[in-house]
Amino acid sequence: MVIIDRLLISCGNGVNMKKTIITVVGKDSVGIIAKTCTYLANN
């Protein structure tokens, strides 16, 4: 399961930053980060 949280942070002076937190939940396996990155890049 992949959980994605998106945040908009106001830094003052009219500057806003977009941040994303990605949490991968499940059994640890070889290549899980690569698979997650590939999925996110394709979708």
mmCIF file with all atom_site columns, C-alpha atoms in Angstrom, residues 9-17:
data_model
loop_
_atom_site.group_PDB
_atom_site.id
_atom_site.type_symbol
_atom_site.label_atom_id
_atom_site.label_alt_id
_atom_site.label_comp_id
_atom_site.label_asym_id
_atom_site.label_entity_id
_atom_site.label_seq_id
_atom_site.pdbx_PDB_ins_code
_atom_site.Cartn_x
_atom_site.Cartn_y
_atom_site.Cartn_z
_atom_site.occupancy
_atom_site.B_iso_or_equiv
_atom_site.pdbx_formal_charge
_atom_site.auth_seq_id
_atom_site.auth_comp_id
_atom_site.auth_asym_id
_atom_site.auth_atom_id
_atom_site.pdbx_PDB_model_num
ATOM 1 C CA . ILE A 1 9  ? 3.690 25.290 3.116  1.00 0.00 ? 9  ILE A CA 1
ATOM 2 C CA . SER A 1 10 ? 3.641 29.088 3.284  1.00 0.00 ? 10 SER A CA 1
ATOM 3 C CA . CYS A 1 11 ? 7.168 30.433 3.887  1.00 0.00 ? 11 CYS A CA 1
ATOM 4 C CA . GLY A 1 12 ? 6.194 34.091 4.099  1.00 0.00 ? 12 GLY A CA 1
ATOM 5 C CA . ASN A 1 13 ? 6.921 36.878 1.604  1.00 0.00 ? 13 ASN A CA 1
ATOM 6 C CA . GLY A 1 14 ? 4.416 35.269 -0.771 1.00 0.00 ? 14 GLY A CA 1
ATOM 7 C CA . VAL A 1 15 ? 6.561 32.138 -1.203 1.00 0.00 ? 15 VAL A CA 1
ATOM 8 C CA . ASN A 1 16 ? 4.783 28.767 -1.083 1.00 0.00 ? 16 ASN A CA 1
ATOM 9 C CA . MET A 1 17 ? 6.455 25.355 -1.219 1.00 0.00 ? 17 MET A CA 1
#
